[in-house]
Amino acid sequence: MLRNLIIVGNWKMNPASGKEAERIFKSVQNSAAGQSRVVICPPALYLSRLKKIPGKTLLGGQNCFPGEAGAFTGEISSEMLYDAGARYVILGHSERRTMGETNAEINGKIRAALVAGLSPILCVGEKERDEGHKYLDFIKEEAQECLKGVAKNSFSGIILAYEPVWAIDKSATRESAPEEFREMYIFLRRILSDKFGREAAEKVRILYGGSVSPKNAAGFLSEGGADGFLIGRASLDPKKFSKIIELCDQSGN
Ligand code: PGA
């Protein structure tokens, strides 16, 4: 099957200045000339600034409010993200779940994002793997509760990112293996297929995230069958990020 790969850079709360954000973004623009789709999700404050830099790279947010404009101090709505240049939004990231975000809240955010014309990148992932495979029930619950009530016709705009919490960031206990992702890829596709039908489910891209690097990316693409990546640390390192884009350009599409 032809695959159109997506590489999403999650800059989290980095870098510390708009000037540095421009520098990194410009180098991403230079390497994002191939057929893979590259999406950078910077802190929302930088979106308008980065939107002005010409090139193929698309932009996304890292969170949004589950409703429209109003009296919600400190919040940013999906319409505002769209207006600032975002076309995607990461939702349900484990770092936000650790801050208390629930599946029900994420569900509200997904619906709001779809209404505003943003493609939600829904993150799911277990904190640990147990021998009795309870983590599969956990993932199923996350996916089902977060996607509750989402209409079949808007569903194809959604992207899934499987990010095992134990493999993310500096606190990762070990690297995930491509075959572990493969198992989850098949499992998630079955959940989507049961809910939305096979045809709709097949259109959804399932990304891998968690310590992705130029060293392990090829394995997740070939053995894991990933439709792309959600990348944290390596997305702030232009050299590493462009190498991963290159591997995706060679592998997919
Ligand atoms: P990492 O982060 O690539 O630095 O492990 C991934 C993520 O948190 O999305």
Short mmCIF file of C-alpha atoms and ligand atoms in Angstrom, two decimals:
data_model
loop_
_atom_site.label_atom_id
_atom_site.label_comp_id
_atom_site.label_asym_id
_atom_site.label_seq_id
_atom_site.Cartn_x
_atom_site.Cartn_y
_atom_site.Cartn_z
CA MET A 1 0.00 0.00 0.00
CA LEU A 2 1.30 3.49 -0.82
CA ARG A 3 2.09 5.37 2.31
CA ASN A 4 2.33 9.09 2.74
CA LEU A 5 4.56 9.45 5.79
CA ILE A 6 4.16 12.20 8.37
CA ILE A 7 6.96 13.42 10.60
CA VAL A 8 5.82 15.57 13.50
CA GLY A 9 8.30 17.55 15.60
CA ASN A 10 7.10 18.21 19.14
CA TRP A 11 9.24 21.06 20.41
CA LYS A 12 7.50 21.00 23.84
CA MET A 13 8.45 24.14 25.84
CA ASN A 14 11.50 24.88 23.65
CA PRO A 15 13.45 26.85 22.48
CA ALA A 16 13.72 29.79 24.86
CA SER A 17 13.51 32.54 22.20
CA GLY A 18 11.65 33.28 18.97
CA LYS A 19 14.96 33.96 17.24
CA GLU A 20 16.23 30.47 18.02
CA ALA A 21 12.87 29.01 16.93
CA GLU A 22 13.32 30.72 13.55
CA ARG A 23 16.83 29.37 13.19
CA ILE A 24 15.75 25.76 13.80
CA PHE A 25 12.65 26.12 11.65
CA LYS A 26 14.60 27.49 8.69
CA SER A 27 16.88 24.48 8.70
CA VAL A 28 13.85 22.17 8.85
CA GLN A 29 12.46 23.99 5.80
CA ASN A 30 15.62 23.16 3.89
CA SER A 31 15.36 19.43 4.56
CA ALA A 32 11.59 19.15 4.20
CA ALA A 33 11.60 19.31 0.41
CA GLY A 34 10.81 15.62 -0.23
CA GLN A 35 7.48 13.82 -0.37
CA SER A 36 7.09 13.19 3.39
CA ARG A 37 4.84 15.64 5.22
CA VAL A 38 6.70 17.53 7.94
CA VAL A 39 4.80 19.21 10.76
CA ILE A 40 6.46 21.31 13.46
CA CYS A 41 4.56 21.89 16.71
CA PRO A 42 6.31 24.77 18.47
CA PRO A 43 5.09 26.64 21.55
CA ALA A 44 1.92 28.45 20.34
CA LEU A 45 3.57 31.87 20.80
CA TYR A 46 5.93 31.17 17.89
CA LEU A 47 3.33 30.02 15.35
CA SER A 48 2.63 33.41 13.71
CA ARG A 49 6.33 34.12 13.43
CA LEU A 50 7.19 30.75 11.86
CA LYS A 51 4.22 30.90 9.50
CA LYS A 52 5.98 33.74 7.65
CA ILE A 53 9.02 31.62 6.75
CA PRO A 54 8.44 30.23 3.25
CA GLY A 55 8.59 26.48 2.64
CA LYS A 56 6.64 23.21 2.74
CA THR A 57 6.71 22.58 6.49
CA LEU A 58 3.32 22.69 8.19
CA LEU A 59 2.60 23.88 11.72
CA GLY A 60 0.70 22.46 14.67
CA GLY A 61 -0.18 23.28 18.27
CA GLN A 62 0.62 21.19 21.36
CA ASN A 63 -2.74 21.59 23.09
CA CYS A 64 -6.03 23.47 22.71
CA PHE A 65 -9.06 24.43 24.78
CA PRO A 66 -12.16 22.22 24.37
CA GLY A 67 -14.42 25.12 23.37
CA GLU A 68 -14.70 28.48 21.68
CA ALA A 69 -13.48 31.95 22.70
CA GLY A 70 -14.66 33.14 26.11
CA ALA A 71 -13.75 33.79 29.73
CA PHE A 72 -11.05 31.12 30.13
CA THR A 73 -7.91 32.80 31.45
CA GLY A 74 -4.67 31.46 30.03
CA GLU A 75 -6.28 29.18 27.44
CA ILE A 76 -5.90 29.07 23.64
CA SER A 77 -8.75 27.87 21.44
CA SER A 78 -8.41 25.68 18.35
CA GLU A 79 -9.73 28.58 16.20
CA MET A 80 -6.89 30.77 17.48
CA LEU A 81 -4.35 28.07 16.65
CA TYR A 82 -5.78 27.78 13.16
CA ASP A 83 -5.69 31.55 12.71
CA ALA A 84 -2.03 31.61 13.80
CA GLY A 85 -1.12 29.08 11.10
CA ALA A 86 -1.59 25.67 12.74
CA ARG A 87 -3.26 22.87 10.78
CA TYR A 88 -2.57 20.12 13.34
CA VAL A 89 -2.69 19.84 17.11
CA ILE A 90 -1.08 17.28 19.41
CA LEU A 91 -3.65 16.11 21.97
CA GLY A 92 -3.40 13.75 24.91
CA HIS A 93 0.38 13.82 25.16
CA SER A 94 1.54 11.84 28.20
CA GLU A 95 3.22 14.93 29.67
CA ARG A 96 -0.16 16.66 29.71
CA ARG A 97 -1.90 13.56 31.05
CA THR A 98 0.63 13.60 33.92
CA MET A 99 -0.56 17.15 34.66
CA GLY A 100 -4.05 15.73 35.13
CA GLU A 101 -5.62 15.71 31.65
CA THR A 102 -8.31 13.02 31.37
CA ASN A 103 -9.62 11.03 28.40
CA ALA A 104 -12.91 12.95 28.65
CA GLU A 105 -11.10 16.29 28.41
CA ILE A 106 -9.02 15.07 25.49
CA ASN A 107 -12.23 13.95 23.78
CA GLY A 108 -13.61 17.51 24.12
CA LYS A 109 -10.41 18.93 22.68
CA ILE A 110 -10.49 16.54 19.71
CA ARG A 111 -14.04 17.60 18.87
CA ALA A 112 -13.15 21.31 19.17
CA ALA A 113 -10.06 20.84 16.98
CA LEU A 114 -12.07 19.08 14.25
CA VAL A 115 -14.67 21.87 14.24
CA ALA A 116 -11.88 24.45 13.76
CA GLY A 117 -10.39 22.50 10.84
CA LEU A 118 -7.34 21.17 12.70
CA SER A 119 -6.17 17.57 12.41
CA PRO A 120 -5.77 16.17 15.93
CA ILE A 121 -2.70 14.01 16.58
CA LEU A 122 -4.02 11.82 19.39
CA CYS A 123 -1.34 10.32 21.63
CA VAL A 124 -1.94 7.02 23.40
CA GLY A 125 0.56 4.95 25.36
CA GLU A 126 0.90 2.82 28.46
CA LYS A 127 3.09 3.68 31.44
CA GLU A 128 4.42 0.15 31.69
CA ARG A 129 4.12 -3.25 30.05
CA ASP A 130 2.91 -6.16 32.15
CA GLU A 131 3.20 -9.83 31.30
CA GLY A 132 -0.55 -10.32 31.50
CA HIS A 133 -1.01 -7.80 28.65
CA LYS A 134 -3.25 -5.49 30.69
CA TYR A 135 -1.59 -2.60 28.85
CA LEU A 136 -3.64 -3.54 25.80
CA ASP A 137 -6.87 -2.89 27.73
CA PHE A 138 -5.42 0.41 28.88
CA ILE A 139 -4.63 1.49 25.31
CA LYS A 140 -8.06 0.38 24.12
CA GLU A 141 -9.74 2.44 26.83
CA GLU A 142 -7.64 5.51 25.99
CA ALA A 143 -8.44 5.26 22.28
CA GLN A 144 -12.14 4.54 22.78
CA GLU A 145 -12.76 7.25 25.38
CA CYS A 146 -10.77 9.90 23.52
CA LEU A 147 -12.60 9.17 20.25
CA LYS A 148 -16.08 8.84 21.78
CA GLY A 149 -18.78 10.46 19.65
CA VAL A 150 -16.39 11.45 16.86
CA ALA A 151 -18.31 11.19 13.59
CA LYS A 152 -17.14 8.75 10.95
CA ASN A 153 -16.93 11.48 8.30
CA SER A 154 -14.61 13.70 10.36
CA PHE A 155 -12.57 10.80 11.66
CA SER A 156 -10.19 10.55 8.70
CA GLY A 157 -8.66 13.90 9.77
CA ILE A 158 -7.31 12.24 12.92
CA ILE A 159 -3.78 10.91 13.30
CA LEU A 160 -2.82 8.47 16.04
CA ALA A 161 0.56 8.44 17.76
CA TYR A 162 1.52 5.45 19.85
CA GLU A 163 3.99 6.67 22.44
CA PRO A 164 4.86 4.20 25.20
CA VAL A 165 5.47 6.46 28.20
CA TRP A 166 8.41 4.30 29.31
CA ALA A 167 10.27 5.12 26.09
CA ILE A 168 9.77 8.92 26.06
CA ASP A 169 12.32 11.61 26.80
CA LYS A 170 15.38 11.44 29.06
CA SER A 171 13.51 9.45 31.70
CA ALA A 172 13.01 6.53 29.24
CA THR A 173 13.73 3.20 30.94
CA ARG A 174 14.59 1.51 27.63
CA GLU A 175 14.09 1.87 23.89
CA SER A 176 11.00 0.40 22.31
CA ALA A 177 11.51 -2.25 19.62
CA PRO A 178 9.95 -2.14 16.14
CA GLU A 179 8.05 -5.41 16.78
CA GLU A 180 6.47 -3.91 19.91
CA PHE A 181 5.22 -1.06 17.76
CA ARG A 182 4.02 -3.49 15.09
CA GLU A 183 1.86 -5.31 17.64
CA MET A 184 0.32 -2.03 18.74
CA TYR A 185 -0.14 -0.82 15.17
CA ILE A 186 -2.26 -3.87 14.35
CA PHE A 187 -4.13 -3.63 17.66
CA LEU A 188 -4.97 0.07 17.19
CA ARG A 189 -6.06 -0.45 13.61
CA ARG A 190 -8.45 -3.17 14.78
CA ILE A 191 -9.94 -0.84 17.41
CA LEU A 192 -10.42 1.87 14.75
CA SER A 193 -11.87 -0.61 12.31
CA ASP A 194 -14.42 -1.90 14.87
CA LYS A 195 -15.49 1.65 15.59
CA PHE A 196 -15.43 3.34 12.19
CA GLY A 197 -15.36 0.51 9.65
CA ARG A 198 -12.37 -0.89 7.80
CA GLU A 199 -12.24 1.62 4.97
CA ALA A 200 -12.20 4.68 7.24
CA ALA A 201 -9.75 3.03 9.65
CA GLU A 202 -7.24 2.28 6.91
CA LYS A 203 -6.92 5.96 6.07
CA VAL A 204 -5.72 6.84 9.57
CA ARG A 205 -1.99 7.18 10.00
CA ILE A 206 -0.46 5.60 13.06
CA LEU A 207 2.83 7.17 14.10
CA TYR A 208 5.47 5.97 16.50
CA GLY A 209 6.90 8.27 19.19
CA GLY A 210 9.42 7.80 21.99
CA SER A 211 13.19 8.42 21.67
CA VAL A 212 13.09 8.34 17.86
CA SER A 213 16.57 8.95 16.44
CA PRO A 214 18.40 8.54 13.12
CA LYS A 215 19.67 5.23 14.53
CA ASN A 216 16.33 3.54 15.23
CA ALA A 217 13.99 5.25 12.72
CA ALA A 218 14.60 2.89 9.79
CA GLY A 219 13.61 -0.16 11.89
CA PHE A 220 10.30 1.40 12.95
CA LEU A 221 9.53 2.10 9.30
CA SER A 222 10.52 -1.24 7.77
CA GLU A 223 9.81 -3.78 10.55
CA GLY A 224 7.33 -1.68 12.53
CA GLY A 225 5.39 -0.40 9.52
CA ALA A 226 5.05 3.07 11.08
CA ASP A 227 3.25 5.72 9.02
CA GLY A 228 5.67 8.30 10.40
CA PHE A 229 6.93 9.66 13.70
CA LEU A 230 6.19 12.00 16.58
CA ILE A 231 9.60 13.27 17.66
CA GLY A 232 10.62 15.24 20.74
CA ARG A 233 14.32 15.82 21.42
CA ALA A 234 15.62 14.95 17.94
CA SER A 235 13.24 17.51 16.37
CA LEU A 236 15.22 20.32 18.02
CA ASP A 237 18.46 19.06 16.50
CA PRO A 238 18.36 20.03 12.80
CA LYS A 239 21.00 17.49 11.82
CA LYS A 240 19.22 14.53 13.44
CA PHE A 241 15.79 15.68 12.32
CA SER A 242 16.82 16.10 8.70
CA LYS A 243 18.39 12.62 8.74
CA ILE A 244 15.08 11.15 9.93
CA ILE A 245 13.21 13.06 7.21
CA GLU A 246 15.65 11.63 4.67
CA LEU A 247 15.02 8.07 5.93
CA CYS A 248 11.26 8.62 5.65
CA ASP A 249 11.60 10.02 2.14
CA GLN A 250 13.55 6.92 1.11
CA SER A 251 11.22 4.48 2.84
CA GLY A 252 7.61 5.46 2.29
CA ASN A 253 5.24 7.12 -0.11
P1 PGA B 1 11.26 12.10 22.68
O1 PGA B 1 9.81 12.69 22.92
O2 PGA B 1 11.42 11.89 21.19
O3 PGA B 1 12.20 13.16 23.21
O4 PGA B 1 11.35 10.82 23.47
C1 PGA B 1 8.71 12.20 22.21
C2 PGA B 1 7.45 12.90 22.66
O5 PGA B 1 7.34 13.21 23.85
O6 PGA B 1 6.53 13.14 21.86
#
